[in-house]
Amino acid sequence: MASPLRSRRLPRAEPVPRTGSRPRFAAPVHCRPFRAIALDSGSALGASSGPPDRTLEVPPVAAHLSVTVNGTVREADVEPRRLLVQLIREDFDLTGTHVGCDTSQCGACTVHVDGKAVKSCTMLAVQADGSDVTTIEGMASAEGLHPLQTAFWEHHGLQCGFCTPGMIMTAAALLASNPDPTDDEIRHAIAGNFCRCTGYQNIVIAIRAAAAAMRAGSTAGAAS
Ligand code: FES
Ligand code: FES
């Protein structure tokens, strides 16, 4: 004999009564994205009779923005909901900035906006309009790697490297305001950057070494 649980049937969903040209089972118009509205208002569901109701279609909105990225002025037309990290990676093709979580947890997407370390998955592209943005691609110069890049390399501050661009951008912001941080200050600064490989110790060592190299470089530069 069949189990009573197995033979139980779920009740059928009750259809929403039709009102005017609204399709059946439809959420209120203000709850749906414009693409869904455009689809539902046509004959795709076979629910509407007569021509599609074009009054339900909402055209996408684009905002024009201008950002200086790694010293070059870049312009784009973006939807207001576009994230800064999408602008950087997908529109400007600067894929050194990574996306680990997309929810402001991991720090892999960290860039500098007007000199401040920012998680670019947390900021809208339009909020960066008129700003100066630096990504990991902008850290090296014609003379060679940035001291942080060299130190991460020499002190094994990375393994898979996924977190490294964000770590370096966060560390660079720290060293810009604190050229001689303690280990505790370094650990506090990178608390919002997750690394799943290194155990952090070599990252701290690398940042400390880069700080020393940068201080030595600025002293040598001042003396010459
Ligand atoms: S991708 Fe931005 S914080 Fe993780
Ligand atoms: S080096 Fe792999 S996540 Fe940090």
mmCIF file with all atom_site columns, C-alpha atoms and ligand atoms in Angstrom:
data_model
loop_
_atom_site.group_PDB
_atom_site.id
_atom_site.type_symbol
_atom_site.label_atom_id
_atom_site.label_alt_id
_atom_site.label_comp_id
_atom_site.label_asym_id
_atom_site.label_entity_id
_atom_site.label_seq_id
_atom_site.pdbx_PDB_ins_code
_atom_site.Cartn_x
_atom_site.Cartn_y
_atom_site.Cartn_z
_atom_site.occupancy
_atom_site.B_iso_or_equiv
_atom_site.pdbx_formal_charge
_atom_site.auth_seq_id
_atom_site.auth_comp_id
_atom_site.auth_asym_id
_atom_site.auth_atom_id
_atom_site.pdbx_PDB_model_num
ATOM   1   C  CA  . MET A 1 1   ? 0.000  0.000  0.000   1.00 0.00 ? 1   MET A CA  1
ATOM   2   C  CA  . ALA A 1 2   ? 1.294  3.418  -0.871  1.00 0.00 ? 2   ALA A CA  1
ATOM   3   C  CA  . SER A 1 3   ? 2.449  5.567  1.989   1.00 0.00 ? 3   SER A CA  1
ATOM   4   C  CA  . PRO A 1 4   ? -0.150 8.191  2.914   1.00 0.00 ? 4   PRO A CA  1
ATOM   5   C  CA  . LEU A 1 5   ? 2.651  10.734 2.757   1.00 0.00 ? 5   LEU A CA  1
ATOM   6   C  CA  . ARG A 1 6   ? 3.591  9.736  -0.801  1.00 0.00 ? 6   ARG A CA  1
ATOM   7   C  CA  . SER A 1 7   ? 0.063  9.727  -2.062  1.00 0.00 ? 7   SER A CA  1
ATOM   8   C  CA  . ARG A 1 8   ? -0.635 13.157 -0.673  1.00 0.00 ? 8   ARG A CA  1
ATOM   9   C  CA  . ARG A 1 9   ? -0.997 15.764 -3.377  1.00 0.00 ? 9   ARG A CA  1
ATOM   10  C  CA  . LEU A 1 10  ? -0.113 19.386 -3.041  1.00 0.00 ? 10  LEU A CA  1
ATOM   11  C  CA  . PRO A 1 11  ? -3.062 21.680 -3.591  1.00 0.00 ? 11  PRO A CA  1
ATOM   12  C  CA  . ARG A 1 12  ? -3.060 23.424 -6.930  1.00 0.00 ? 12  ARG A CA  1
ATOM   13  C  CA  . ALA A 1 13  ? -2.103 27.071 -6.930  1.00 0.00 ? 13  ALA A CA  1
ATOM   14  C  CA  . GLU A 1 14  ? -5.101 29.288 -7.253  1.00 0.00 ? 14  GLU A CA  1
ATOM   15  C  CA  . PRO A 1 15  ? -4.837 31.568 -10.282 1.00 0.00 ? 15  PRO A CA  1
ATOM   16  C  CA  . VAL A 1 16  ? -5.074 35.271 -9.753  1.00 0.00 ? 16  VAL A CA  1
ATOM   17  C  CA  . PRO A 1 17  ? -8.271 36.533 -11.356 1.00 0.00 ? 17  PRO A CA  1
ATOM   18  C  CA  . ARG A 1 18  ? -7.627 38.520 -14.497 1.00 0.00 ? 18  ARG A CA  1
ATOM   19  C  CA  . THR A 1 19  ? -8.095 42.227 -14.243 1.00 0.00 ? 19  THR A CA  1
ATOM   20  C  CA  . GLY A 1 20  ? -7.778 44.235 -17.427 1.00 0.00 ? 20  GLY A CA  1
ATOM   21  C  CA  . SER A 1 21  ? -4.621 43.273 -19.345 1.00 0.00 ? 21  SER A CA  1
ATOM   22  C  CA  . ARG A 1 22  ? -2.650 42.078 -16.255 1.00 0.00 ? 22  ARG A CA  1
ATOM   23  C  CA  . PRO A 1 23  ? -1.172 38.580 -16.834 1.00 0.00 ? 23  PRO A CA  1
ATOM   24  C  CA  . ARG A 1 24  ? -2.061 35.738 -14.460 1.00 0.00 ? 24  ARG A CA  1
ATOM   25  C  CA  . PHE A 1 25  ? 0.198  34.973 -11.422 1.00 0.00 ? 25  PHE A CA  1
ATOM   26  C  CA  . ALA A 1 26  ? 1.843  38.372 -11.885 1.00 0.00 ? 26  ALA A CA  1
ATOM   27  C  CA  . ALA A 1 27  ? 3.537  40.316 -9.117  1.00 0.00 ? 27  ALA A CA  1
ATOM   28  C  CA  . PRO A 1 28  ? 2.565  43.975 -8.916  1.00 0.00 ? 28  PRO A CA  1
ATOM   29  C  CA  . VAL A 1 29  ? 4.231  45.986 -11.654 1.00 0.00 ? 29  VAL A CA  1
ATOM   30  C  CA  . HIS A 1 30  ? 6.278  48.065 -9.221  1.00 0.00 ? 30  HIS A CA  1
ATOM   31  C  CA  . CYS A 1 31  ? 7.881  44.867 -7.804  1.00 0.00 ? 31  CYS A CA  1
ATOM   32  C  CA  . ARG A 1 32  ? 9.222  43.579 -11.110 1.00 0.00 ? 32  ARG A CA  1
ATOM   33  C  CA  . PRO A 1 33  ? 12.349 44.534 -13.092 1.00 0.00 ? 33  PRO A CA  1
ATOM   34  C  CA  . PHE A 1 34  ? 11.714 46.260 -16.385 1.00 0.00 ? 34  PHE A CA  1
ATOM   35  C  CA  . ARG A 1 35  ? 12.727 43.223 -18.465 1.00 0.00 ? 35  ARG A CA  1
ATOM   36  C  CA  . ALA A 1 36  ? 10.113 41.060 -16.752 1.00 0.00 ? 36  ALA A CA  1
ATOM   37  C  CA  . ILE A 1 37  ? 7.509  43.728 -17.295 1.00 0.00 ? 37  ILE A CA  1
ATOM   38  C  CA  . ALA A 1 38  ? 8.398  43.941 -20.976 1.00 0.00 ? 38  ALA A CA  1
ATOM   39  C  CA  . LEU A 1 39  ? 8.151  40.140 -21.326 1.00 0.00 ? 39  LEU A CA  1
ATOM   40  C  CA  . ASP A 1 40  ? 4.920  39.743 -19.410 1.00 0.00 ? 40  ASP A CA  1
ATOM   41  C  CA  . SER A 1 41  ? 3.246  42.572 -21.213 1.00 0.00 ? 41  SER A CA  1
ATOM   42  C  CA  . GLY A 1 42  ? 3.756  40.834 -24.555 1.00 0.00 ? 42  GLY A CA  1
ATOM   43  C  CA  . SER A 1 43  ? 2.294  37.561 -25.693 1.00 0.00 ? 43  SER A CA  1
ATOM   44  C  CA  . ALA A 1 44  ? 5.192  35.441 -24.342 1.00 0.00 ? 44  ALA A CA  1
ATOM   45  C  CA  . LEU A 1 45  ? 2.958  33.871 -21.674 1.00 0.00 ? 45  LEU A CA  1
ATOM   46  C  CA  . GLY A 1 46  ? 0.006  33.650 -23.947 1.00 0.00 ? 46  GLY A CA  1
ATOM   47  C  CA  . ALA A 1 47  ? -1.982 35.333 -21.224 1.00 0.00 ? 47  ALA A CA  1
ATOM   48  C  CA  . SER A 1 48  ? -2.678 38.682 -22.798 1.00 0.00 ? 48  SER A CA  1
ATOM   49  C  CA  . SER A 1 49  ? -5.196 39.189 -25.486 1.00 0.00 ? 49  SER A CA  1
ATOM   50  C  CA  . GLY A 1 50  ? -4.576 41.844 -28.099 1.00 0.00 ? 50  GLY A CA  1
ATOM   51  C  CA  . PRO A 1 51  ? -1.392 43.847 -28.658 1.00 0.00 ? 51  PRO A CA  1
ATOM   52  C  CA  . PRO A 1 52  ? 1.224  44.217 -25.865 1.00 0.00 ? 52  PRO A CA  1
ATOM   53  C  CA  . ASP A 1 53  ? 0.631  47.026 -23.436 1.00 0.00 ? 53  ASP A CA  1
ATOM   54  C  CA  . ARG A 1 54  ? 3.645  49.234 -24.204 1.00 0.00 ? 54  ARG A CA  1
ATOM   55  C  CA  . THR A 1 55  ? 2.821  51.559 -21.350 1.00 0.00 ? 55  THR A CA  1
ATOM   56  C  CA  . LEU A 1 56  ? 4.300  48.941 -18.956 1.00 0.00 ? 56  LEU A CA  1
ATOM   57  C  CA  . GLU A 1 57  ? 7.771  49.000 -20.539 1.00 0.00 ? 57  GLU A CA  1
ATOM   58  C  CA  . VAL A 1 58  ? 10.372 50.999 -18.640 1.00 0.00 ? 58  VAL A CA  1
ATOM   59  C  CA  . PRO A 1 59  ? 13.457 51.949 -20.670 1.00 0.00 ? 59  PRO A CA  1
ATOM   60  C  CA  . PRO A 1 60  ? 16.855 51.396 -19.024 1.00 0.00 ? 60  PRO A CA  1
ATOM   61  C  CA  . VAL A 1 61  ? 18.429 54.527 -17.608 1.00 0.00 ? 61  VAL A CA  1
ATOM   62  C  CA  . ALA A 1 62  ? 22.077 55.294 -18.284 1.00 0.00 ? 62  ALA A CA  1
ATOM   63  C  CA  . ALA A 1 63  ? 24.257 57.774 -16.464 1.00 0.00 ? 63  ALA A CA  1
ATOM   64  C  CA  . HIS A 1 64  ? 27.364 59.218 -18.072 1.00 0.00 ? 64  HIS A CA  1
ATOM   65  C  CA  . LEU A 1 65  ? 30.437 59.247 -15.879 1.00 0.00 ? 65  LEU A CA  1
ATOM   66  C  CA  . SER A 1 66  ? 34.068 60.202 -16.145 1.00 0.00 ? 66  SER A CA  1
ATOM   67  C  CA  . VAL A 1 67  ? 36.708 58.624 -13.916 1.00 0.00 ? 67  VAL A CA  1
ATOM   68  C  CA  . THR A 1 68  ? 40.476 58.911 -13.899 1.00 0.00 ? 68  THR A CA  1
ATOM   69  C  CA  . VAL A 1 69  ? 41.735 55.341 -13.660 1.00 0.00 ? 69  VAL A CA  1
ATOM   70  C  CA  . ASN A 1 70  ? 45.461 54.814 -13.121 1.00 0.00 ? 70  ASN A CA  1
ATOM   71  C  CA  . GLY A 1 71  ? 46.109 58.278 -14.517 1.00 0.00 ? 71  GLY A CA  1
ATOM   72  C  CA  . THR A 1 72  ? 43.938 57.941 -17.616 1.00 0.00 ? 72  THR A CA  1
ATOM   73  C  CA  . VAL A 1 73  ? 40.548 59.611 -17.983 1.00 0.00 ? 73  VAL A CA  1
ATOM   74  C  CA  . ARG A 1 74  ? 37.913 56.992 -18.816 1.00 0.00 ? 74  ARG A CA  1
ATOM   75  C  CA  . GLU A 1 75  ? 34.258 57.618 -19.660 1.00 0.00 ? 75  GLU A CA  1
ATOM   76  C  CA  . ALA A 1 76  ? 31.282 55.295 -19.690 1.00 0.00 ? 76  ALA A CA  1
ATOM   77  C  CA  . ASP A 1 77  ? 27.499 55.175 -19.805 1.00 0.00 ? 77  ASP A CA  1
ATOM   78  C  CA  . VAL A 1 78  ? 26.291 52.923 -17.014 1.00 0.00 ? 78  VAL A CA  1
ATOM   79  C  CA  . GLU A 1 79  ? 23.086 51.885 -15.341 1.00 0.00 ? 79  GLU A CA  1
ATOM   80  C  CA  . PRO A 1 80  ? 22.788 53.597 -11.956 1.00 0.00 ? 80  PRO A CA  1
ATOM   81  C  CA  . ARG A 1 81  ? 22.872 50.189 -10.242 1.00 0.00 ? 81  ARG A CA  1
ATOM   82  C  CA  . ARG A 1 82  ? 26.238 49.212 -11.798 1.00 0.00 ? 82  ARG A CA  1
ATOM   83  C  CA  . LEU A 1 83  ? 28.940 48.573 -9.213  1.00 0.00 ? 83  LEU A CA  1
ATOM   84  C  CA  . LEU A 1 84  ? 32.351 50.192 -9.339  1.00 0.00 ? 84  LEU A CA  1
ATOM   85  C  CA  . VAL A 1 85  ? 33.980 46.755 -9.527  1.00 0.00 ? 85  VAL A CA  1
ATOM   86  C  CA  . GLN A 1 86  ? 31.868 45.923 -12.599 1.00 0.00 ? 86  GLN A CA  1
ATOM   87  C  CA  . LEU A 1 87  ? 32.900 49.187 -14.218 1.00 0.00 ? 87  LEU A CA  1
ATOM   88  C  CA  . ILE A 1 88  ? 36.564 48.431 -13.536 1.00 0.00 ? 88  ILE A CA  1
ATOM   89  C  CA  . ARG A 1 89  ? 36.556 44.780 -14.569 1.00 0.00 ? 89  ARG A CA  1
ATOM   90  C  CA  . GLU A 1 90  ? 33.914 44.559 -17.281 1.00 0.00 ? 90  GLU A CA  1
ATOM   91  C  CA  . ASP A 1 91  ? 33.849 48.021 -18.855 1.00 0.00 ? 91  ASP A CA  1
ATOM   92  C  CA  . PHE A 1 92  ? 37.515 48.967 -18.445 1.00 0.00 ? 92  PHE A CA  1
ATOM   93  C  CA  . ASP A 1 93  ? 38.885 45.405 -18.664 1.00 0.00 ? 93  ASP A CA  1
ATOM   94  C  CA  . LEU A 1 94  ? 41.103 45.811 -15.590 1.00 0.00 ? 94  LEU A CA  1
ATOM   95  C  CA  . THR A 1 95  ? 40.696 42.311 -14.218 1.00 0.00 ? 95  THR A CA  1
ATOM   96  C  CA  . GLY A 1 96  ? 43.469 42.530 -11.631 1.00 0.00 ? 96  GLY A CA  1
ATOM   97  C  CA  . THR A 1 97  ? 40.764 43.685 -9.218  1.00 0.00 ? 97  THR A CA  1
ATOM   98  C  CA  . HIS A 1 98  ? 39.073 40.500 -8.048  1.00 0.00 ? 98  HIS A CA  1
ATOM   99  C  CA  . VAL A 1 99  ? 35.584 39.638 -6.830  1.00 0.00 ? 99  VAL A CA  1
ATOM   100 C  CA  . GLY A 1 100 ? 35.547 37.147 -3.991  1.00 0.00 ? 100 GLY A CA  1
ATOM   101 C  CA  . CYS A 1 101 ? 32.213 37.688 -2.303  1.00 0.00 ? 101 CYS A CA  1
ATOM   102 C  CA  . ASP A 1 102 ? 30.407 40.648 -3.873  1.00 0.00 ? 102 ASP A CA  1
ATOM   103 C  CA  . THR A 1 103 ? 29.069 41.501 -0.416  1.00 0.00 ? 103 THR A CA  1
ATOM   104 C  CA  . SER A 1 104 ? 31.793 43.624 1.190   1.00 0.00 ? 104 SER A CA  1
ATOM   105 C  CA  . GLN A 1 105 ? 33.292 40.767 3.187   1.00 0.00 ? 105 GLN A CA  1
ATOM   106 C  CA  . CYS A 1 106 ? 36.552 39.610 1.591   1.00 0.00 ? 106 CYS A CA  1
ATOM   107 C  CA  . GLY A 1 107 ? 38.352 42.741 0.378   1.00 0.00 ? 107 GLY A CA  1
ATOM   108 C  CA  . ALA A 1 108 ? 39.538 41.131 -2.879  1.00 0.00 ? 108 ALA A CA  1
ATOM   109 C  CA  . CYS A 1 109 ? 37.976 44.034 -4.795  1.00 0.00 ? 109 CYS A CA  1
ATOM   110 C  CA  . THR A 1 110 ? 39.817 46.792 -2.896  1.00 0.00 ? 110 THR A CA  1
ATOM   111 C  CA  . VAL A 1 111 ? 40.942 49.779 -4.971  1.00 0.00 ? 111 VAL A CA  1
ATOM   112 C  CA  . HIS A 1 112 ? 41.824 53.363 -4.116  1.00 0.00 ? 112 HIS A CA  1
ATOM   113 C  CA  . VAL A 1 113 ? 39.257 56.085 -4.682  1.00 0.00 ? 113 VAL A CA  1
ATOM   114 C  CA  . ASP A 1 114 ? 40.779 59.518 -4.156  1.00 0.00 ? 114 ASP A CA  1
ATOM   115 C  CA  . GLY A 1 115 ? 43.536 57.875 -2.122  1.00 0.00 ? 115 GLY A CA  1
ATOM   116 C  CA  . LYS A 1 116 ? 41.262 55.885 0.177   1.00 0.00 ? 116 LYS A CA  1
ATOM   117 C  CA  . ALA A 1 117 ? 41.034 52.088 0.156   1.00 0.00 ? 117 ALA A CA  1
ATOM   118 C  CA  . VAL A 1 118 ? 37.515 51.158 -0.938  1.00 0.00 ? 118 VAL A CA  1
ATOM   119 C  CA  . LYS A 1 119 ? 35.834 47.810 -1.502  1.00 0.00 ? 119 LYS A CA  1
ATOM   120 C  CA  . SER A 1 120 ? 34.674 48.416 -5.040  1.00 0.00 ? 120 SER A CA  1
ATOM   121 C  CA  . CYS A 1 121 ? 31.831 45.884 -4.809  1.00 0.00 ? 121 CYS A CA  1
ATOM   122 C  CA  . THR A 1 122 ? 30.311 48.152 -2.189  1.00 0.00 ? 122 THR A CA  1
ATOM   123 C  CA  . MET A 1 123 ? 30.341 51.351 -4.219  1.00 0.00 ? 123 MET A CA  1
ATOM   124 C  CA  . LEU A 1 124 ? 28.216 52.284 -7.195  1.00 0.00 ? 124 LEU A CA  1
ATOM   125 C  CA  . ALA A 1 125 ? 30.077 53.289 -10.331 1.00 0.00 ? 125 ALA A CA  1
ATOM   126 C  CA  . VAL A 1 126 ? 28.190 56.590 -10.464 1.00 0.00 ? 126 VAL A CA  1
ATOM   127 C  CA  . GLN A 1 127 ? 29.490 57.419 -6.986  1.00 0.00 ? 127 GLN A CA  1
ATOM   128 C  CA  . ALA A 1 128 ? 33.014 57.401 -8.428  1.00 0.00 ? 128 ALA A CA  1
ATOM   129 C  CA  . ASP A 1 129 ? 32.151 59.985 -11.089 1.00 0.00 ? 129 ASP A CA  1
ATOM   130 C  CA  . GLY A 1 130 ? 34.903 62.613 -11.134 1.00 0.00 ? 130 GLY A CA  1
ATOM   131 C  CA  . SER A 1 131 ? 37.163 60.574 -8.842  1.00 0.00 ? 131 SER A CA  1
ATOM   132 C  CA  . ASP A 1 132 ? 40.705 59.367 -9.105  1.00 0.00 ? 132 ASP A CA  1
ATOM   133 C  CA  . VAL A 1 133 ? 40.742 55.563 -9.012  1.00 0.00 ? 133 VAL A CA  1
ATOM   134 C  CA  . THR A 1 134 ? 43.852 53.424 -8.660  1.00 0.00 ? 134 THR A CA  1
ATOM   135 C  CA  . THR A 1 135 ? 43.761 49.684 -9.231  1.00 0.00 ? 135 THR A CA  1
ATOM   136 C  CA  . ILE A 1 136 ? 46.493 47.088 -8.822  1.00 0.00 ? 136 ILE A CA  1
ATOM   137 C  CA  . GLU A 1 137 ? 47.433 47.668 -12.477 1.00 0.00 ? 137 GLU A CA  1
ATOM   138 C  CA  . GLY A 1 138 ? 48.386 51.226 -11.549 1.00 0.00 ? 138 GLY A CA  1
ATOM   139 C  CA  . MET A 1 139 ? 50.792 50.304 -8.755  1.00 0.00 ? 139 MET A CA  1
ATOM   140 C  CA  . ALA A 1 140 ? 53.881 49.404 -10.779 1.00 0.00 ? 140 ALA A CA  1
ATOM   141 C  CA  . SER A 1 141 ? 55.743 52.213 -12.510 1.00 0.00 ? 141 SER A CA  1
ATOM   142 C  CA  . ALA A 1 142 ? 58.143 52.457 -15.429 1.00 0.00 ? 142 ALA A CA  1
ATOM   143 C  CA  . GLU A 1 143 ? 60.958 51.819 -12.935 1.00 0.00 ? 143 GLU A CA  1
ATOM   144 C  CA  . GLY A 1 144 ? 59.507 48.488 -11.855 1.00 0.00 ? 144 GLY A CA  1
ATOM   145 C  CA  . LEU A 1 145 ? 57.191 46.914 -9.318  1.00 0.00 ? 145 LEU A CA  1
ATOM   146 C  CA  . HIS A 1 146 ? 55.824 48.825 -6.355  1.00 0.00 ? 146 HIS A CA  1
ATOM   147 C  CA  . PRO A 1 147 ? 57.782 48.003 -3.162  1.00 0.00 ? 147 PRO A CA  1
ATOM   148 C  CA  . LEU A 1 148 ? 54.709 46.180 -1.832  1.00 0.00 ? 148 LEU A CA  1
ATOM   149 C  CA  . GLN A 1 149 ? 54.568 43.984 -4.929  1.00 0.00 ? 149 GLN A CA  1
ATOM   150 C  CA  . THR A 1 150 ? 58.281 43.210 -4.572  1.00 0.00 ? 150 THR A CA  1
ATOM   151 C  CA  . ALA A 1 151 ? 57.933 42.463 -0.863  1.00 0.00 ? 151 ALA A CA  1
ATOM   152 C  CA  . PHE A 1 152 ? 54.952 40.127 -1.375  1.00 0.00 ? 152 PHE A CA  1
ATOM   153 C  CA  . TRP A 1 153 ? 57.007 38.296 -3.978  1.00 0.00 ? 153 TRP A CA  1
ATOM   154 C  CA  . GLU A 1 154 ? 60.209 38.102 -1.921  1.00 0.00 ? 154 GLU A CA  1
ATOM   155 C  CA  . HIS A 1 155 ? 58.535 37.194 1.388   1.00 0.00 ? 155 HIS A CA  1
ATOM   156 C  CA  . HIS A 1 156 ? 56.004 34.710 0.013   1.00 0.00 ? 156 HIS A CA  1
ATOM   157 C  CA  . GLY A 1 157 ? 53.057 36.906 0.926   1.00 0.00 ? 157 GLY A CA  1
ATOM   158 C  CA  . LEU A 1 158 ? 50.868 35.013 -1.514  1.00 0.00 ? 158 LEU A CA  1
ATOM   159 C  CA  . GLN A 1 159 ? 50.061 31.531 -2.652  1.00 0.00 ? 159 GLN A CA  1
ATOM   160 C  CA  . CYS A 1 160 ? 47.095 31.415 -5.048  1.00 0.00 ? 160 CYS A CA  1
ATOM   161 C  CA  . GLY A 1 161 ? 47.207 35.206 -5.348  1.00 0.00 ? 161 GLY A CA  1
ATOM   162 C  CA  . PHE A 1 162 ? 43.462 35.761 -5.364  1.00 0.00 ? 162 PHE A CA  1
ATOM   163 C  CA  . CYS A 1 163 ? 43.491 38.046 -2.330  1.00 0.00 ? 163 CYS A CA  1
ATOM   164 C  CA  . THR A 1 164 ? 46.773 39.740 -3.261  1.00 0.00 ? 164 THR A CA  1
ATOM   165 C  CA  . PRO A 1 165 ? 45.536 42.740 -5.291  1.00 0.00 ? 165 PRO A CA  1
ATOM   166 C  CA  . GLY A 1 166 ? 43.163 43.715 -2.494  1.00 0.00 ? 166 GLY A CA  1
ATOM   167 C  CA  . MET A 1 167 ? 45.807 43.091 0.178   1.00 0.00 ? 167 MET A CA  1
ATOM   168 C  CA  . ILE A 1 168 ? 48.315 45.289 -1.627  1.00 0.00 ? 168 ILE A CA  1
ATOM   169 C  CA  . MET A 1 169 ? 45.835 48.116 -2.184  1.00 0.00 ? 169 MET A CA  1
ATOM   170 C  CA  . THR A 1 170 ? 44.825 48.029 1.491   1.00 0.00 ? 170 THR A CA  1
ATOM   171 C  CA  . ALA A 1 171 ? 48.451 47.914 2.596   1.00 0.00 ? 171 ALA A CA  1
ATOM   172 C  CA  . ALA A 1 172 ? 49.346 50.815 0.300   1.00 0.00 ? 172 ALA A CA  1
ATOM   173 C  CA  . ALA A 1 173 ? 46.608 52.942 1.863   1.00 0.00 ? 173 ALA A CA  1
ATOM   174 C  CA  . LEU A 1 174 ? 47.923 52.024 5.318   1.00 0.00 ? 174 LEU A CA  1
ATOM   175 C  CA  . LEU A 1 175 ? 51.528 52.930 4.469   1.00 0.00 ? 175 LEU A CA  1
ATOM   176 C  CA  . ALA A 1 176 ? 50.439 56.227 2.934   1.00 0.00 ? 176 ALA A CA  1
ATOM   177 C  CA  . SER A 1 177 ? 49.089 57.313 6.314   1.00 0.00 ? 177 SER A CA  1
ATOM   178 C  CA  . ASN A 1 178 ? 51.395 55.297 8.578   1.00 0.00 ? 178 ASN A CA  1
ATOM   179 C  CA  . PRO A 1 179 ? 54.853 54.663 7.085   1.00 0.00 ? 179 PRO A CA  1
ATOM   180 C  CA  . ASP A 1 180 ? 56.085 52.625 10.065  1.00 0.00 ? 180 ASP A CA  1
ATOM   181 C  CA  . PRO A 1 181 ? 53.195 50.490 11.318  1.00 0.00 ? 181 PRO A CA  1
ATOM   182 C  CA  . THR A 1 182 ? 53.501 47.891 14.050  1.00 0.00 ? 182 THR A CA  1
ATOM   183 C  CA  . ASP A 1 183 ? 52.451 44.318 13.350  1.00 0.00 ? 183 ASP A CA  1
ATOM   184 C  CA  . ASP A 1 184 ? 49.238 44.962 15.283  1.00 0.00 ? 184 ASP A CA  1
ATOM   185 C  CA  . GLU A 1 185 ? 48.495 48.005 13.135  1.00 0.00 ? 185 GLU A CA  1
ATOM   186 C  CA  . ILE A 1 186 ? 49.148 45.997 9.976   1.00 0.00 ? 186 ILE A CA  1
ATOM   187 C  CA  . ARG A 1 187 ? 46.846 43.203 11.157  1.00 0.00 ? 187 ARG A CA  1
ATOM   188 C  CA  . HIS A 1 188 ? 44.164 45.728 12.055  1.00 0.00 ? 188 HIS A CA  1
ATOM   189 C  CA  . ALA A 1 189 ? 44.448 47.382 8.625   1.00 0.00 ? 189 ALA A CA  1
ATOM   190 C  CA  . ILE A 1 190 ? 44.039 44.098 6.731   1.00 0.00 ? 190 ILE A CA  1
ATOM   191 C  CA  . ALA A 1 191 ? 41.267 42.785 8.988   1.00 0.00 ? 191 ALA A CA  1
ATOM   192 C  CA  . GLY A 1 192 ? 38.779 43.325 6.151   1.00 0.00 ? 192 GLY A CA  1
ATOM   193 C  CA  . ASN A 1 193 ? 40.854 41.347 3.655   1.00 0.00 ? 193 ASN A CA  1
ATOM   194 C  CA  . PHE A 1 194 ? 40.521 37.571 3.730   1.00 0.00 ? 194 PHE A CA  1
ATOM   195 C  CA  . CYS A 1 195 ? 43.269 35.202 2.669   1.00 0.00 ? 195 CYS A CA  1
ATOM   196 C  CA  . ARG A 1 196 ? 42.511 31.502 2.467   1.00 0.00 ? 196 ARG A CA  1
ATOM   197 C  CA  . CYS A 1 197 ? 46.075 30.375 1.740   1.00 0.00 ? 197 CYS A CA  1
ATOM   198 C  CA  . THR A 1 198 ? 48.885 32.049 3.609   1.00 0.00 ? 198 THR A CA  1
ATOM   199 C  CA  . GLY A 1 199 ? 47.800 32.195 7.233   1.00 0.00 ? 199 GLY A CA  1
ATOM   200 C  CA  . TYR A 1 200 ? 48.516 35.961 7.091   1.00 0.00 ? 200 TYR A CA  1
ATOM   201 C  CA  . GLN A 1 201 ? 51.939 35.823 8.781   1.00 0.00 ? 201 GLN A CA  1
ATOM   202 C  CA  . ASN A 1 202 ? 53.914 36.241 5.559   1.00 0.00 ? 202 ASN A CA  1
ATOM   203 C  CA  . ILE A 1 203 ? 51.573 39.012 4.450   1.00 0.00 ? 203 ILE A CA  1
ATOM   204 C  CA  . VAL A 1 204 ? 52.368 40.924 7.640   1.00 0.00 ? 204 VAL A CA  1
ATOM   205 C  CA  . ILE A 1 205 ? 56.086 40.290 7.109   1.00 0.00 ? 205 ILE A CA  1
ATOM   206 C  CA  . ALA A 1 206 ? 55.823 41.488 3.498   1.00 0.00 ? 206 ALA A CA  1
ATOM   207 C  CA  . ILE A 1 207 ? 54.010 44.690 4.450   1.00 0.00 ? 207 ILE A CA  1
ATOM   208 C  CA  . ARG A 1 208 ? 56.548 45.374 7.184   1.00 0.00 ? 208 ARG A CA  1
ATOM   209 C  CA  . ALA A 1 209 ? 59.395 44.823 4.688   1.00 0.00 ? 209 ALA A CA  1
ATOM   210 C  CA  . ALA A 1 210 ? 57.748 47.080 2.114   1.00 0.00 ? 210 ALA A CA  1
ATOM   211 C  CA  . ALA A 1 211 ? 57.322 49.793 4.728   1.00 0.00 ? 211 ALA A CA  1
ATOM   212 C  CA  . ALA A 1 212 ? 61.034 49.604 5.549   1.00 0.00 ? 212 ALA A CA  1
ATOM   213 C  CA  . ALA A 1 213 ? 61.972 49.688 1.851   1.00 0.00 ? 213 ALA A CA  1
ATOM   214 C  CA  . MET A 1 214 ? 59.728 52.688 1.219   1.00 0.00 ? 214 MET A CA  1
ATOM   215 C  CA  . ARG A 1 215 ? 61.131 54.558 4.218   1.00 0.00 ? 215 ARG A CA  1
ATOM   216 C  CA  . ALA A 1 216 ? 64.667 53.793 3.042   1.00 0.00 ? 216 ALA A CA  1
ATOM   217 C  CA  . GLY A 1 217 ? 63.752 54.897 -0.470  1.00 0.00 ? 217 GLY A CA  1
ATOM   218 C  CA  . SER A 1 218 ? 62.283 58.171 0.676   1.00 0.00 ? 218 SER A CA  1
ATOM   219 C  CA  . THR A 1 219 ? 65.333 58.811 2.896   1.00 0.00 ? 219 THR A CA  1
ATOM   220 C  CA  . ALA A 1 220 ? 67.688 58.055 0.004   1.00 0.00 ? 220 ALA A CA  1
ATOM   221 C  CA  . GLY A 1 221 ? 65.611 60.257 -2.287  1.00 0.00 ? 221 GLY A CA  1
ATOM   222 C  CA  . ALA A 1 222 ? 65.736 63.131 0.194   1.00 0.00 ? 222 ALA A CA  1
ATOM   223 C  CA  . ALA A 1 223 ? 69.518 62.747 0.673   1.00 0.00 ? 223 ALA A CA  1
ATOM   224 C  CA  . SER A 1 224 ? 70.360 62.724 -3.053  1.00 0.00 ? 224 SER A CA  1
HETATM 225 S  S1  . FES B 2 .   ? 34.303 41.156 -3.582  1.00 0.00 ? 1   FES B S1  1
HETATM 226 FE FE1 . FES B 2 .   ? 34.205 43.065 -2.598  1.00 0.00 ? 1   FES B FE1 1
HETATM 227 S  S2  . FES B 2 .   ? 34.564 42.628 -0.531  1.00 0.00 ? 1   FES B S2  1
HETATM 228 FE FE2 . FES B 2 .   ? 34.542 40.660 -1.483  1.00 0.00 ? 1   FES B FE2 1
HETATM 229 S  S1  . FES B 2 .   ? 47.004 33.872 -1.431  1.00 0.00 ? 2   FES B S1  1
HETATM 230 FE FE1 . FES B 2 .   ? 45.275 32.627 -1.844  1.00 0.00 ? 2   FES B FE1 1
HETATM 231 S  S2  . FES B 2 .   ? 43.662 33.707 -0.855  1.00 0.00 ? 2   FES B S2  1
HETATM 232 FE FE2 . FES B 2 .   ? 45.433 34.766 -0.255  1.00 0.00 ? 2   FES B FE2 1
#
